[in-house]
Each structure stands twice: as structure tokens, then as C-alpha cells.
Amino acid sequence: MSFPLLTATAAVPAIGAIVTAAVPAARRTAAKVLALGFSLVTLVLAALVFVRFEPGGDRYQLTESHAWIKDFGVRYELGVDGIGVALIALTALLIPFVILAGWNDADPQPSDSNPSDSKPGGDSVAAGRWRPTQGFFALILMVEAMVILSFEATDVFLFYILFEAMLIPMYFLIGGFGDRAHAGTDQHAAAQRSYAAVKFLLYNLVGGLIMLAAVIGLYVVAGSFQLSEIAAARASGELDMATNTERLLFLGFFFAFAIKAPLWPLHTWLPNAMGEATAPVAVLITAVVDKVGTFAMLRFCLQLFPEASKWATPVILVLALISIVYGALLAVGQRDIKRLIAYASISHFGFIVLGIFAMTSQGQSGATLYMVNHGISTAALMLVAGFLISRRGSRLIADYGGVQKVAPVLAGTFLIGGLATLSLPGLAPFVSEFLVLVGTFARYPVAGIIATVGIVLAALYTLVLYQRTMTGPLKPELKSMPDLKARELAVITPLIALLILLGVFPKPLTEVVNPAVEHTMSDVQQKDPRPEVEAK
């Protein structure tokens, strides 16, 4: 038997979560080091998946298949295509930076324990009654394991279990380890975190319940949960779904994915969740977990329900365009740094969905690259914003000004992250956004033109944010603000390097992604429209 590489890639962070959670409460530093170590091992395994994947080979590679629940035909079945490989690499890459950035985020504060119980320079003795640090990093690793496995699952029921299970650790990360830079009393902050966590959970649970009905309906119609079997039966004509049945099943799946993505008007949980979570957890939400929604649109909606996908395309394109413009407009008007980034992400997810349902190879390749590049750029911007907020203790834009005078490296990295967010040429997001717009314009020129409004608004909210926080007179409260420290530079420098590298040389990703996109285009029986040339 060959080594189960896909299982190992998900199992390592899961085991790491258990080991980290079991570390004694007084050994917080050991728990952090263990969590970081397990995340780095996962990164190595993800790199092996990337290297062993053959772009010109079978659609799903490194496959594993084992009986799980025989009575219901559920199997533990894994396999990756180029899109899954790219997103596994993104997830494994970001988690070590999330852990490093949140190194001190879950340490007990003086208000958490009696100061007399603490040793100078050591761990709190009173913290022995609970394990906030261990729990924080264990939950992050558990989310990583579930997300990676969801990118690998080719059994629909297995995917559904993971799709829902990842909500549990995310709920505790948002509600139990929220942002400490909060205006108002501790009780008010706790109430806001609880509200954000519950809203996140309820929205996604509702979507999951509707998806469960669709999963059961799919099994009744197809007699299988295995993606390869269903797709083969559809291609051969053995499985011929009634039009209304296919459309209802598609809507059940798409509704859940549109909440996770999120897509307007199912987006309202995201600004609350990202605003109340710590910056590393906010990165985990929008750069990692939310990608499961857009990934599933490509893997499940288009492959299982091709005719229904084409039927729903006009409406979905309208929703995507609204997300692009609406998210960007609300970002322009935000006073809270983290909520501004959250609304910007809603706009970016609109571009991803637009590329997927443009039904062109350029659009879908661009959408997949957008998932990766958005993950890196948003991580860079949000983590630098988190470093800034932790120094001032406020998320309000009005509380900053002139930061570049005292923290030029922080200001410079913040600017690069912002420029990546607005898709500046030469940085990675430009490539993906350009492909999405070209692919959309080829089939839906009006939609492509409207989407460009989002580019203009992105420049506005990004540059205004930088101007108000980093330039101008230095506020007296910021005179002693320190610049980025070694740990923070270790987090942000590789992300900026990746943004530049993938901006000028995206070939390693496009080579992996493009064959998977060709398969998806074949599923929906679409070909790229030919350019219209005037006859001479």
C-alpha cells in the first residue's frame, strides 16, 4: 500500500491539536512551540502533495478509498485535483503565520487571574485552573485539519460532515478568544463577541441543514455519495436527473456555499465575526475557512449539477456584482479597521464567484488564483493591522495618524498589503483579478464592465485608510509606538515576498490549476467564446 499522504496531511494537525490541548496549563510556551511545530510538519506534507501532483495526470490523484458507513454507502474517499492542491498549500502555508501572529493573543491578562498568583516573567499559577493558550492553538490546528480534509474529500457525505464540523472550533475561537481592543466595558466586549459567534454559527448551521436535505436528496436520486461515481453516471447517461430535481438540489448546495463564501445577501455574519475575533482568527475565517465555500461551488455545484448551474448563472452573476460594489462601498464608509477589511473581503469574494460562474476558462482559473492570492494578501493586511491595533488598543481609524513617523516598517508593510488588496500590477492579486475580468467580459461584457467599479472603489478605501492612519500629523498617544519586532517581521516578510513572487511569476500555480479548470468546463459543457473580429 502506498503512503496515505492526503490522510497524513490532515491527521498531523488533528494530532497536534490533541497534543497541544493536553499540555499542562503552566507550560504555555511549550504549547505554542508544539502547535507551531505541528503546523510546520503539515506544511512539509502539503508541499509533498504539491510536488507529487501531476498536472497532466488523472483528474483526482493521490486517491484513498476505504469503507466507512457501509449500510449507507458512505466511504472515506479522498483525492485532489489542481484546485484542491492549490488551496491545501494555501491553508498549510498560512497556519504557521497565524500561530506566530497570535503568539500572545490567548495569554491570560491581569484581569484573568489574581496578580499575586503570578510569577514575575513566568506563567500564571492561577492559569492552572484553565488552559486558554493551549485551547486557542489546539482549536486553530483542528480547524486546519478539517479544512484540509474538506479540500480532499470526494465523498459528498464526508465533505458535509467536515463542512459542518469546522463550525465548532471556529465558534469558540470567535466567542472565547475575541479581540481585546474593544471600546466599552469588558461586559460589553464579551456580549459583542458572543453575538458575533452565535450569528456566525446560526447562519452557517441554517445553510448546513438545507445542504443536508440536498445531500440526502442526491443520494436518493443517484444512489451514491461518491463524486466520481455520480459524475461518471451523469456522463454516461445512466443518471438522468429531472430538471426541477436538479435545480432544487443545486439550490440546496449553493445556498450553504454562498453563506460560507460569503455572498450578498448572506454575508452579514462576516463583518461581526472578523471585527470581534483576534486578527489571526480573522485571517483564519476569511483566508482559510471561507475558501471552502467557493471551492465547493467549483467541485460540487458545477460537477454534480451542470445544467442547473447554467440555469442559475444570470442570478448568481447579479448577486456577485452586488457583492463587489456593495462590499466596496461599505468598506469606504467604515470607521473600524477590521470591519473595513471584512467588507473588502466581501467585495473580493464577489469577484471569485463572478469568475466561477462566468463559465470561461480564464474566469475559473482567475477565481481559483483569486482564492489563493486573496488569502495571502488579506493575511498580510489583516495581520499588520492586528499588530497596529495591539499597540494602540483601538480599532478605530480616527485614533491613528502619522504612524509612519514612528513605525516606518509597520507603515510600509501595511501599504504593501493594502496595495495588494487593490490589485496593484506586479502583486499577486492583480493576475487573478485580471483573469476574472477578462473571462467575464468574454461572455458577459456588461457584467465585466460593472465589476470594474469594484477596482476603483478598492483604490479609494485602501488609500484613504492608509492616509488616515499612517500619514499626517503624529497623534500624541502614538509617540512611543514601537516598530515591528522580530517575530512580527518573521510573519509578514514571507507573505510580502509571496505577493511579489506570484505577481511576477504565477506559472507554478497556473500550471496546476488550469487542467482542473478544463475538467470543470467539460462538466458544464462550455467552451470559451471566440473573440469577435470584424471582417475586412
Coordinates of C-alpha atoms in Angstrom, one line a residue:
M1 CA 0.0 0.0 0.0
S2 CA 1.3 3.5 -0.8
F3 CA 1.7 6.0 1.9
P4 CA -1.6 7.8 2.6
L5 CA -0.3 11.3 2.1
L6 CA -3.6 13.0 2.0
T7 CA -4.7 11.5 5.2
A8 CA -1.4 12.3 6.8
T9 CA -1.7 16.0 5.7
A10 CA -4.9 16.3 7.7
A11 CA -4.0 13.9 10.5
V12 CA -0.9 15.8 11.6
P13 CA -2.7 19.0 12.7
A14 CA -5.5 16.9 14.2
I15 CA -3.0 15.0 16.3
G16 CA -1.2 18.3 17.0
A17 CA -4.5 19.8 18.4
I18 CA -4.9 16.9 20.8
V19 CA -1.3 17.1 22.0
T20 CA -1.3 20.9 22.4
A21 CA -4.6 20.7 24.3
A22 CA -3.1 18.2 26.7
V23 CA -0.1 20.3 27.6
P24 CA -0.2 21.4 31.3
A25 CA -1.7 24.8 31.9
A26 CA 1.6 26.3 33.3
R27 CA 3.5 25.3 30.1
R28 CA 2.1 27.9 27.7
T29 CA 5.3 28.4 25.8
A30 CA 5.6 24.6 25.2
A31 CA 2.1 24.5 23.9
K32 CA 2.9 27.3 21.4
V33 CA 6.1 25.7 20.2
L34 CA 4.3 22.3 19.8
A35 CA 1.5 24.0 17.8
L36 CA 4.0 25.7 15.6
G37 CA 5.9 22.5 15.1
F38 CA 2.9 20.5 14.0
S39 CA 1.8 23.3 11.6
L40 CA 5.3 23.2 10.0
V41 CA 5.2 19.5 9.6
T42 CA 1.8 19.9 7.9
L43 CA 3.3 22.5 5.6
V44 CA 6.0 20.0 4.6
L45 CA 3.4 17.3 3.8
A46 CA 1.3 19.9 1.8
A47 CA 4.5 20.7 -0.2
L48 CA 4.9 17.0 -0.9
V49 CA 1.3 16.9 -2.1
F50 CA 2.0 19.8 -4.4
V51 CA 5.2 18.2 -5.7
R52 CA 3.7 14.8 -6.3
F53 CA 0.6 16.1 -8.1
E54 CA 1.0 15.7 -11.9
P55 CA -1.0 18.5 -13.7
G56 CA -1.3 16.4 -16.8
G57 CA -2.4 13.2 -15.0
D58 CA -5.7 11.9 -13.8
R59 CA -8.3 14.4 -12.6
Y60 CA -8.1 13.2 -9.0
Q61 CA -4.7 12.0 -7.7
L62 CA -3.2 10.5 -4.5
T63 CA -6.6 8.9 -4.0
E64 CA -7.6 6.9 -1.0
S65 CA -10.8 4.9 -0.5
H66 CA -12.0 2.9 2.5
A67 CA -15.4 1.7 3.6
W68 CA -16.8 3.8 6.4
I69 CA -20.6 3.5 6.9
K70 CA -21.4 0.5 4.6
D71 CA -25.2 0.5 5.3
F72 CA -25.5 4.0 3.8
G73 CA -22.8 3.7 1.1
V74 CA -20.6 6.3 2.8
R75 CA -16.9 6.0 2.2
Y76 CA -13.7 7.6 3.4
E77 CA -12.7 8.7 -0.1
L78 CA -10.1 11.3 -0.8
G79 CA -8.5 12.7 -3.9
V80 CA -7.1 16.1 -5.1
D81 CA -7.3 18.0 -8.3
G82 CA -5.3 21.1 -9.1
I83 CA -7.8 23.4 -7.4
G84 CA -7.7 21.3 -4.2
V85 CA -3.9 21.1 -4.2
A86 CA -3.6 24.9 -4.5
L87 CA -5.9 25.5 -1.6
I88 CA -4.3 22.8 0.6
A89 CA -1.0 24.6 0.0
L90 CA -2.6 28.0 0.9
T91 CA -4.0 26.6 4.1
A92 CA -0.9 24.8 5.3
L93 CA 1.2 27.9 4.4
L94 CA -1.0 30.4 6.4
I95 CA -1.4 28.5 9.6
P96 CA 2.2 28.8 10.9
F97 CA 1.9 32.6 10.3
V98 CA -1.5 32.6 12.1
I99 CA 0.1 30.8 15.1
L100 CA 3.1 33.2 15.1
A101 CA 1.0 36.3 14.8
G102 CA -1.3 35.1 17.6
W103 CA 1.6 34.0 19.9
N104 CA 0.4 36.2 22.8
D105 CA -3.2 36.6 21.9
A106 CA -4.5 33.9 24.3
D107 CA -2.2 34.5 27.2
P108 CA -4.1 35.3 30.4
Q109 CA -4.4 39.0 31.2
P110 CA -4.0 40.5 34.6
S111 CA -7.8 40.7 34.8
D112 CA -8.0 36.9 34.1
S113 CA -6.3 36.0 37.4
N114 CA -5.1 37.3 40.7
P115 CA -1.9 39.2 40.1
S116 CA -0.5 37.9 43.3
D117 CA -0.7 34.4 41.8
S118 CA 1.7 35.2 39.0
K119 CA 5.4 34.7 39.0
P120 CA 7.5 37.6 37.5
G121 CA 8.4 36.7 33.9
G122 CA 6.7 33.3 34.2
D123 CA 3.4 31.7 33.6
S124 CA 0.4 32.4 35.8
V125 CA -0.1 29.9 38.5
A126 CA -3.8 30.9 38.7
A127 CA -4.0 29.9 35.0
G128 CA -3.6 26.3 36.1
R129 CA -7.4 26.3 36.6
W130 CA -7.9 26.7 32.8
R131 CA -5.9 26.5 29.6
P132 CA -6.7 29.4 27.4
T133 CA -3.4 29.3 25.5
Q134 CA -3.5 25.6 24.9
G135 CA -7.1 25.7 23.8
F136 CA -6.5 28.6 21.4
F137 CA -3.8 26.9 19.5
A138 CA -5.4 23.5 19.6
L139 CA -8.6 24.9 18.0
I140 CA -6.5 26.6 15.2
L141 CA -4.9 23.2 14.4
M142 CA -8.3 21.5 14.5
V143 CA -9.7 24.0 12.0
E144 CA -6.7 23.4 9.8
A145 CA -7.2 19.6 9.8
M146 CA -10.9 19.9 8.9
V147 CA -10.3 22.5 6.1
I148 CA -7.5 20.4 4.5
L149 CA -9.7 17.3 4.7
S150 CA -12.6 19.1 3.1
F151 CA -10.4 20.1 0.1
E152 CA -9.5 16.4 -0.2
A153 CA -12.9 14.7 0.3
T154 CA -14.5 13.2 -2.8
D155 CA -17.4 11.6 -0.9
V156 CA -20.2 14.1 -0.6
F157 CA -21.3 13.0 2.9
L158 CA -17.8 13.1 4.2
F159 CA -17.4 16.6 2.9
Y160 CA -20.7 17.6 4.5
I161 CA -19.5 16.3 7.9
L162 CA -16.3 18.4 7.7
F163 CA -18.2 21.4 6.3
E164 CA -20.3 21.5 9.4
A165 CA -17.8 20.2 12.0
M166 CA -15.4 23.1 11.4
L167 CA -18.0 25.5 12.7
I168 CA -17.5 24.2 16.3
P169 CA -13.8 25.2 16.8
M170 CA -14.5 28.5 14.9
Y171 CA -17.4 29.3 17.2
F172 CA -15.1 29.0 20.2
L173 CA -12.3 30.9 18.6
I174 CA -14.6 33.9 17.8
G175 CA -16.6 33.9 21.1
G176 CA -14.0 32.7 23.5
F177 CA -10.8 34.4 22.2
G178 CA -12.1 37.7 20.9
D179 CA -10.3 40.9 20.2
R180 CA -9.2 42.7 23.3
A181 CA -9.0 46.1 21.6
H182 CA -12.7 46.9 22.1
A183 CA -14.4 50.1 23.0
G184 CA -16.5 49.9 26.1
T185 CA -16.6 47.7 29.2
D186 CA -15.4 44.1 29.4
Q187 CA -19.0 43.0 29.7
H188 CA -19.9 44.9 26.5
A189 CA -17.0 43.4 24.7
A190 CA -17.9 39.9 25.8
A191 CA -21.5 40.4 24.7
Q192 CA -20.4 41.6 21.3
R193 CA -18.1 38.6 20.9
S194 CA -20.9 36.3 21.9
Y195 CA -23.3 37.9 19.4
A196 CA -20.7 37.6 16.6
A197 CA -20.0 33.9 17.4
V198 CA -23.7 33.0 17.6
K199 CA -24.5 34.8 14.4
F200 CA -21.7 33.0 12.6
L201 CA -22.9 29.7 13.9
L202 CA -26.6 30.2 13.2
Y203 CA -26.1 31.4 9.7
N204 CA -23.8 28.5 8.8
L205 CA -26.0 26.0 10.6
V206 CA -29.0 27.1 8.6
G207 CA -27.1 26.7 5.4
G208 CA -25.8 23.3 6.6
L209 CA -29.3 22.0 7.4
I210 CA -30.5 22.9 3.9
M211 CA -27.5 21.3 2.4
L212 CA -28.1 18.1 4.4
A213 CA -31.6 17.9 2.8
A214 CA -29.9 18.3 -0.6
V215 CA -27.3 15.7 0.2
I216 CA -30.0 13.2 1.2
G217 CA -31.9 14.0 -1.9
L218 CA -28.8 13.5 -4.0
Y219 CA -28.3 10.0 -2.5
V220 CA -32.0 9.1 -3.2
V221 CA -31.6 10.2 -6.8
A222 CA -28.1 8.9 -7.5
G223 CA -27.8 6.0 -5.1
S224 CA -24.2 7.1 -4.2
F225 CA -22.3 9.7 -2.3
Q226 CA -19.1 9.2 -4.3
L227 CA -18.4 12.2 -6.5
S228 CA -16.6 10.1 -9.2
E229 CA -19.4 7.6 -9.4
I230 CA -22.1 10.2 -9.7
A231 CA -20.1 12.2 -12.3
A232 CA -19.5 9.0 -14.3
A233 CA -23.2 8.1 -14.2
R234 CA -24.2 11.5 -15.4
A235 CA -21.6 11.5 -18.2
S236 CA -22.7 8.0 -19.4
G237 CA -26.4 8.9 -19.2
E238 CA -27.1 6.3 -16.6
L239 CA -28.2 9.1 -14.2
D240 CA -30.6 11.5 -15.7
M241 CA -32.0 13.9 -13.2
A242 CA -35.3 15.6 -13.8
T243 CA -34.8 19.3 -14.4
N244 CA -36.7 20.5 -11.3
T245 CA -34.9 17.9 -9.1
E246 CA -31.5 19.0 -10.3
R247 CA -32.4 22.7 -9.7
L248 CA -33.6 22.1 -6.2
L249 CA -30.6 20.0 -5.3
F250 CA -28.3 22.7 -6.8
L251 CA -30.0 25.4 -4.7
G252 CA -29.6 23.4 -1.5
F253 CA -25.9 23.0 -2.1
F254 CA -25.3 26.6 -3.4
F255 CA -27.2 28.2 -0.5
A256 CA -24.8 26.7 2.0
F257 CA -21.8 27.6 0.0
A258 CA -23.0 31.1 -0.6
I259 CA -23.2 31.6 3.2
K260 CA -19.8 30.2 3.8
A261 CA -18.2 32.2 1.0
P262 CA -20.0 34.7 1.8
L263 CA -22.1 36.2 -1.0
W264 CA -24.6 39.0 -0.7
P265 CA -27.2 39.0 0.9
L266 CA -26.0 36.1 3.1
H267 CA -22.8 38.0 4.1
T268 CA -23.8 39.9 7.3
W269 CA -22.2 37.5 9.7
L270 CA -18.7 38.2 8.3
P271 CA -18.1 41.8 9.5
N272 CA -19.2 40.9 13.0
A273 CA -17.1 37.8 13.1
M274 CA -13.9 39.4 11.8
G275 CA -14.4 42.5 13.8
E276 CA -14.8 40.7 17.1
A277 CA -12.2 38.0 16.5
T278 CA -8.4 38.5 17.0
A279 CA -6.5 39.4 13.8
P280 CA -5.1 35.9 13.4
V281 CA -8.5 34.3 13.8
A282 CA -10.0 36.9 11.4
V283 CA -7.4 35.6 8.9
L284 CA -8.4 32.1 9.6
I285 CA -12.0 33.0 8.8
T286 CA -11.7 34.9 5.6
A287 CA -8.4 33.5 4.1
V288 CA -8.9 29.8 5.0
V289 CA -12.4 28.7 6.1
D290 CA -14.4 30.9 3.7
K291 CA -12.5 29.4 0.8
V292 CA -14.3 26.1 1.4
G293 CA -17.5 27.7 0.1
T294 CA -16.1 28.9 -3.2
F295 CA -14.1 25.7 -3.6
A296 CA -17.2 23.7 -3.2
M297 CA -19.0 25.7 -5.8
L298 CA -16.4 24.5 -8.3
R299 CA -16.2 20.9 -7.1
F300 CA -19.8 20.1 -6.3
C301 CA -22.2 22.6 -7.8
L302 CA -20.7 22.6 -11.3
Q303 CA -19.7 19.0 -11.4
L304 CA -22.9 17.5 -9.9
F305 CA -25.5 19.9 -11.3
P306 CA -24.1 21.3 -14.6
E307 CA -27.5 22.2 -16.2
A308 CA -28.8 23.8 -13.0
S309 CA -25.6 25.8 -12.7
K310 CA -26.1 27.2 -16.1
W311 CA -29.7 27.9 -15.3
A312 CA -28.8 29.8 -12.2
T313 CA -25.9 31.7 -13.7
P314 CA -27.7 35.0 -14.5
V315 CA -29.0 35.4 -11.0
I316 CA -25.7 34.4 -9.4
L317 CA -23.8 36.9 -11.6
V318 CA -26.1 39.7 -10.4
L319 CA -25.5 38.6 -6.7
A320 CA -21.8 38.6 -7.3
L321 CA -21.8 42.1 -8.9
I322 CA -23.9 43.4 -5.9
S323 CA -21.3 41.8 -3.5
I324 CA -18.5 43.5 -5.4
V325 CA -20.0 47.0 -5.4
Y326 CA -21.8 46.8 -2.1
G327 CA -18.9 45.4 -0.2
A328 CA -16.5 48.0 -1.6
L329 CA -19.0 50.9 -0.9
L330 CA -19.4 49.8 2.7
A331 CA -15.7 49.5 3.1
V332 CA -15.3 53.1 2.0
G333 CA -17.5 54.3 4.8
Q334 CA -16.1 52.2 7.7
R335 CA -14.6 53.7 10.8
D336 CA -13.3 50.4 12.1
I337 CA -10.1 49.0 10.5
K338 CA -11.0 45.3 10.8
R339 CA -14.6 45.8 9.6
L340 CA -13.2 47.7 6.6
I341 CA -11.1 44.7 5.7
A342 CA -14.1 42.4 6.2
Y343 CA -16.3 44.4 3.8
A344 CA -13.3 44.5 1.3
S345 CA -13.3 40.7 1.5
I346 CA -17.0 40.5 0.7
S347 CA -16.2 42.5 -2.4
H348 CA -13.3 40.2 -3.3
F349 CA -15.5 37.1 -2.8
G350 CA -17.9 38.7 -5.3
F351 CA -15.0 38.6 -7.8
I352 CA -14.3 34.9 -7.1
V353 CA -18.0 33.9 -7.6
L354 CA -18.2 36.1 -10.7
G355 CA -15.2 34.2 -12.2
I356 CA -16.6 30.8 -11.3
F357 CA -20.0 31.4 -13.0
A358 CA -18.6 33.3 -15.9
M359 CA -18.2 29.8 -17.3
T360 CA -14.9 30.6 -19.1
S361 CA -11.5 29.0 -18.5
Q362 CA -9.9 32.4 -17.8
G363 CA -12.7 33.3 -15.3
Q364 CA -12.4 30.0 -13.4
S365 CA -8.6 30.0 -13.4
G366 CA -8.7 33.5 -12.2
A367 CA -11.2 32.6 -9.5
T368 CA -9.0 29.8 -8.2
L369 CA -5.9 32.0 -8.2
Y370 CA -8.0 34.7 -6.5
M371 CA -8.8 32.3 -3.7
V372 CA -5.1 31.8 -3.1
N373 CA -3.9 35.4 -3.7
H374 CA -6.8 36.9 -1.6
G375 CA -5.8 34.5 1.2
I376 CA -2.2 35.8 1.1
S377 CA -3.0 39.5 0.6
T378 CA -5.7 39.6 3.3
A379 CA -3.5 37.7 5.7
A380 CA -0.7 40.3 5.2
L381 CA -3.0 43.3 5.6
M382 CA -5.1 41.9 8.5
L383 CA -2.0 40.7 10.5
V384 CA -0.2 44.1 10.1
A385 CA -3.5 45.8 11.1
G386 CA -3.6 43.5 14.1
F387 CA 0.0 44.4 15.1
L388 CA -1.0 48.1 14.8
I389 CA -4.2 47.7 16.8
S390 CA -2.4 45.8 19.6
R391 CA 0.0 48.8 20.0
R392 CA -2.8 51.4 20.3
G393 CA -5.6 49.3 21.8
S394 CA -8.1 50.6 19.4
R395 CA -9.7 49.5 16.1
L396 CA -11.0 53.0 15.2
I397 CA -9.3 54.7 12.2
A398 CA -9.7 58.1 13.9
D399 CA -7.4 57.1 16.7
Y400 CA -4.4 56.9 14.4
G401 CA -2.4 59.3 12.3
G402 CA 1.3 59.8 11.4
V403 CA 2.2 56.2 12.3
Q404 CA 4.9 56.2 9.5
K405 CA 6.9 58.7 11.5
V406 CA 7.5 56.4 14.4
A407 CA 7.0 52.9 12.8
P408 CA 8.1 53.2 9.2
V409 CA 8.5 49.4 8.7
L410 CA 4.9 48.8 10.0
A411 CA 3.6 51.6 7.8
G412 CA 5.5 50.2 4.7
T413 CA 4.2 46.6 5.2
F414 CA 0.7 48.0 5.8
L415 CA 1.0 49.9 2.5
I416 CA 2.1 46.8 0.5
G417 CA -0.7 44.7 2.0
G418 CA -3.2 47.5 1.0
L419 CA -1.8 47.8 -2.5
A420 CA -2.2 44.0 -2.9
T421 CA -5.8 44.3 -1.8
L422 CA -6.5 46.9 -4.5
S423 CA -4.7 44.5 -7.0
L424 CA -1.8 46.7 -8.0
P425 CA 0.0 45.4 -11.1
G426 CA 3.1 43.5 -10.0
L427 CA 1.4 41.9 -7.0
A428 CA -0.3 38.6 -7.0
P429 CA -4.0 39.6 -6.7
F430 CA -3.6 41.6 -10.0
V431 CA -3.1 38.4 -12.0
S432 CA -6.2 36.8 -10.6
E433 CA -8.5 39.8 -10.8
F434 CA -7.3 40.5 -14.4
L435 CA -8.2 36.9 -15.4
V436 CA -11.6 37.1 -13.8
L437 CA -12.4 40.3 -15.6
V438 CA -11.1 39.1 -18.9
G439 CA -13.1 35.8 -18.6
T440 CA -16.2 37.6 -17.5
F441 CA -16.0 40.2 -20.3
A442 CA -15.6 37.4 -22.9
R443 CA -19.1 36.0 -22.2
Y444 CA -20.8 38.8 -20.2
P445 CA -19.4 42.1 -21.2
V446 CA -21.9 44.2 -19.2
A447 CA -21.1 42.3 -16.0
G448 CA -17.3 42.7 -16.7
I449 CA -17.8 46.5 -17.0
I450 CA -19.8 46.8 -13.8
A451 CA -17.3 44.7 -11.9
T452 CA -14.6 47.3 -12.7
V453 CA -16.3 49.7 -10.4
G454 CA -15.1 47.5 -7.5
I455 CA -11.5 48.2 -8.6
V456 CA -12.0 51.9 -8.4
L457 CA -13.6 51.7 -5.0
A458 CA -10.8 49.3 -3.8
A459 CA -8.3 52.0 -4.6
L460 CA -10.4 54.5 -2.7
Y461 CA -10.9 52.6 0.6
T462 CA -7.3 51.3 0.7
L463 CA -5.6 54.6 0.0
V464 CA -7.9 56.5 2.3
L465 CA -7.3 54.0 5.1
Y466 CA -3.5 54.4 4.7
Q467 CA -3.7 58.2 4.5
R468 CA -5.8 58.5 7.7
T469 CA -3.7 56.0 9.7
M470 CA -0.1 56.4 8.5
T471 CA 0.3 59.9 7.2
G472 CA -0.4 63.4 8.5
P473 CA 0.4 64.8 12.0
L474 CA 1.6 62.3 14.6
K475 CA -1.0 61.9 17.3
P476 CA 0.5 62.4 20.8
E477 CA -0.7 59.0 22.0
L478 CA 1.4 57.3 19.3
K479 CA 4.8 58.9 20.0
S480 CA 6.1 55.9 21.8
M481 CA 4.7 53.3 19.4
P482 CA 7.3 50.7 18.6
D483 CA 8.0 49.4 15.1
L484 CA 7.6 45.8 14.1
K485 CA 9.6 43.3 16.2
A486 CA 11.5 40.2 15.0
R487 CA 8.5 37.8 15.5
E488 CA 6.2 40.2 13.6
L489 CA 8.7 40.6 10.8
A490 CA 9.0 36.8 10.6
V491 CA 5.2 36.7 10.0
I492 CA 4.8 39.5 7.4
T493 CA 8.1 39.3 5.4
P494 CA 7.4 35.9 3.7
L495 CA 3.8 36.9 2.9
I496 CA 5.0 40.1 1.1
A497 CA 7.6 38.1 -0.7
L498 CA 5.0 35.7 -1.9
L499 CA 2.7 38.5 -3.1
I500 CA 5.6 39.8 -5.2
L501 CA 6.7 36.4 -6.5
L502 CA 3.3 35.3 -7.5
G503 CA 2.6 38.7 -9.0
V504 CA 5.5 38.4 -11.5
F505 CA 5.7 34.6 -11.8
P506 CA 2.3 32.9 -11.3
K507 CA 3.2 29.9 -13.5
P508 CA 3.7 27.4 -10.7
L509 CA 0.0 27.9 -9.7
T510 CA -1.5 28.2 -13.2
E511 CA 0.1 25.0 -14.4
V512 CA -1.6 23.1 -11.5
V513 CA -4.9 24.9 -11.7
N514 CA -5.6 25.1 -15.5
P515 CA -6.1 21.3 -16.1
A516 CA -8.6 21.1 -13.3
V517 CA -10.4 24.1 -14.8
E518 CA -10.6 22.3 -18.2
H519 CA -12.3 19.4 -16.5
T520 CA -14.8 21.7 -14.8
M521 CA -15.5 23.4 -18.1
S522 CA -16.1 20.0 -19.7
D523 CA -18.5 19.1 -16.8
V524 CA -20.7 22.1 -17.7
Q525 CA -20.2 21.5 -21.4
Q526 CA -18.9 25.0 -22.0
K527 CA -16.2 26.4 -24.3
D528 CA -14.6 29.7 -24.3
P529 CA -16.4 32.1 -26.6
R530 CA -14.4 33.1 -29.7
P531 CA -13.4 36.7 -29.9
E532 CA -15.4 38.7 -32.5
V533 CA -13.3 40.1 -35.3
E534 CA -14.7 42.4 -37.9
A535 CA -14.5 41.0 -41.4
K536 CA -12.4 43.2 -43.7

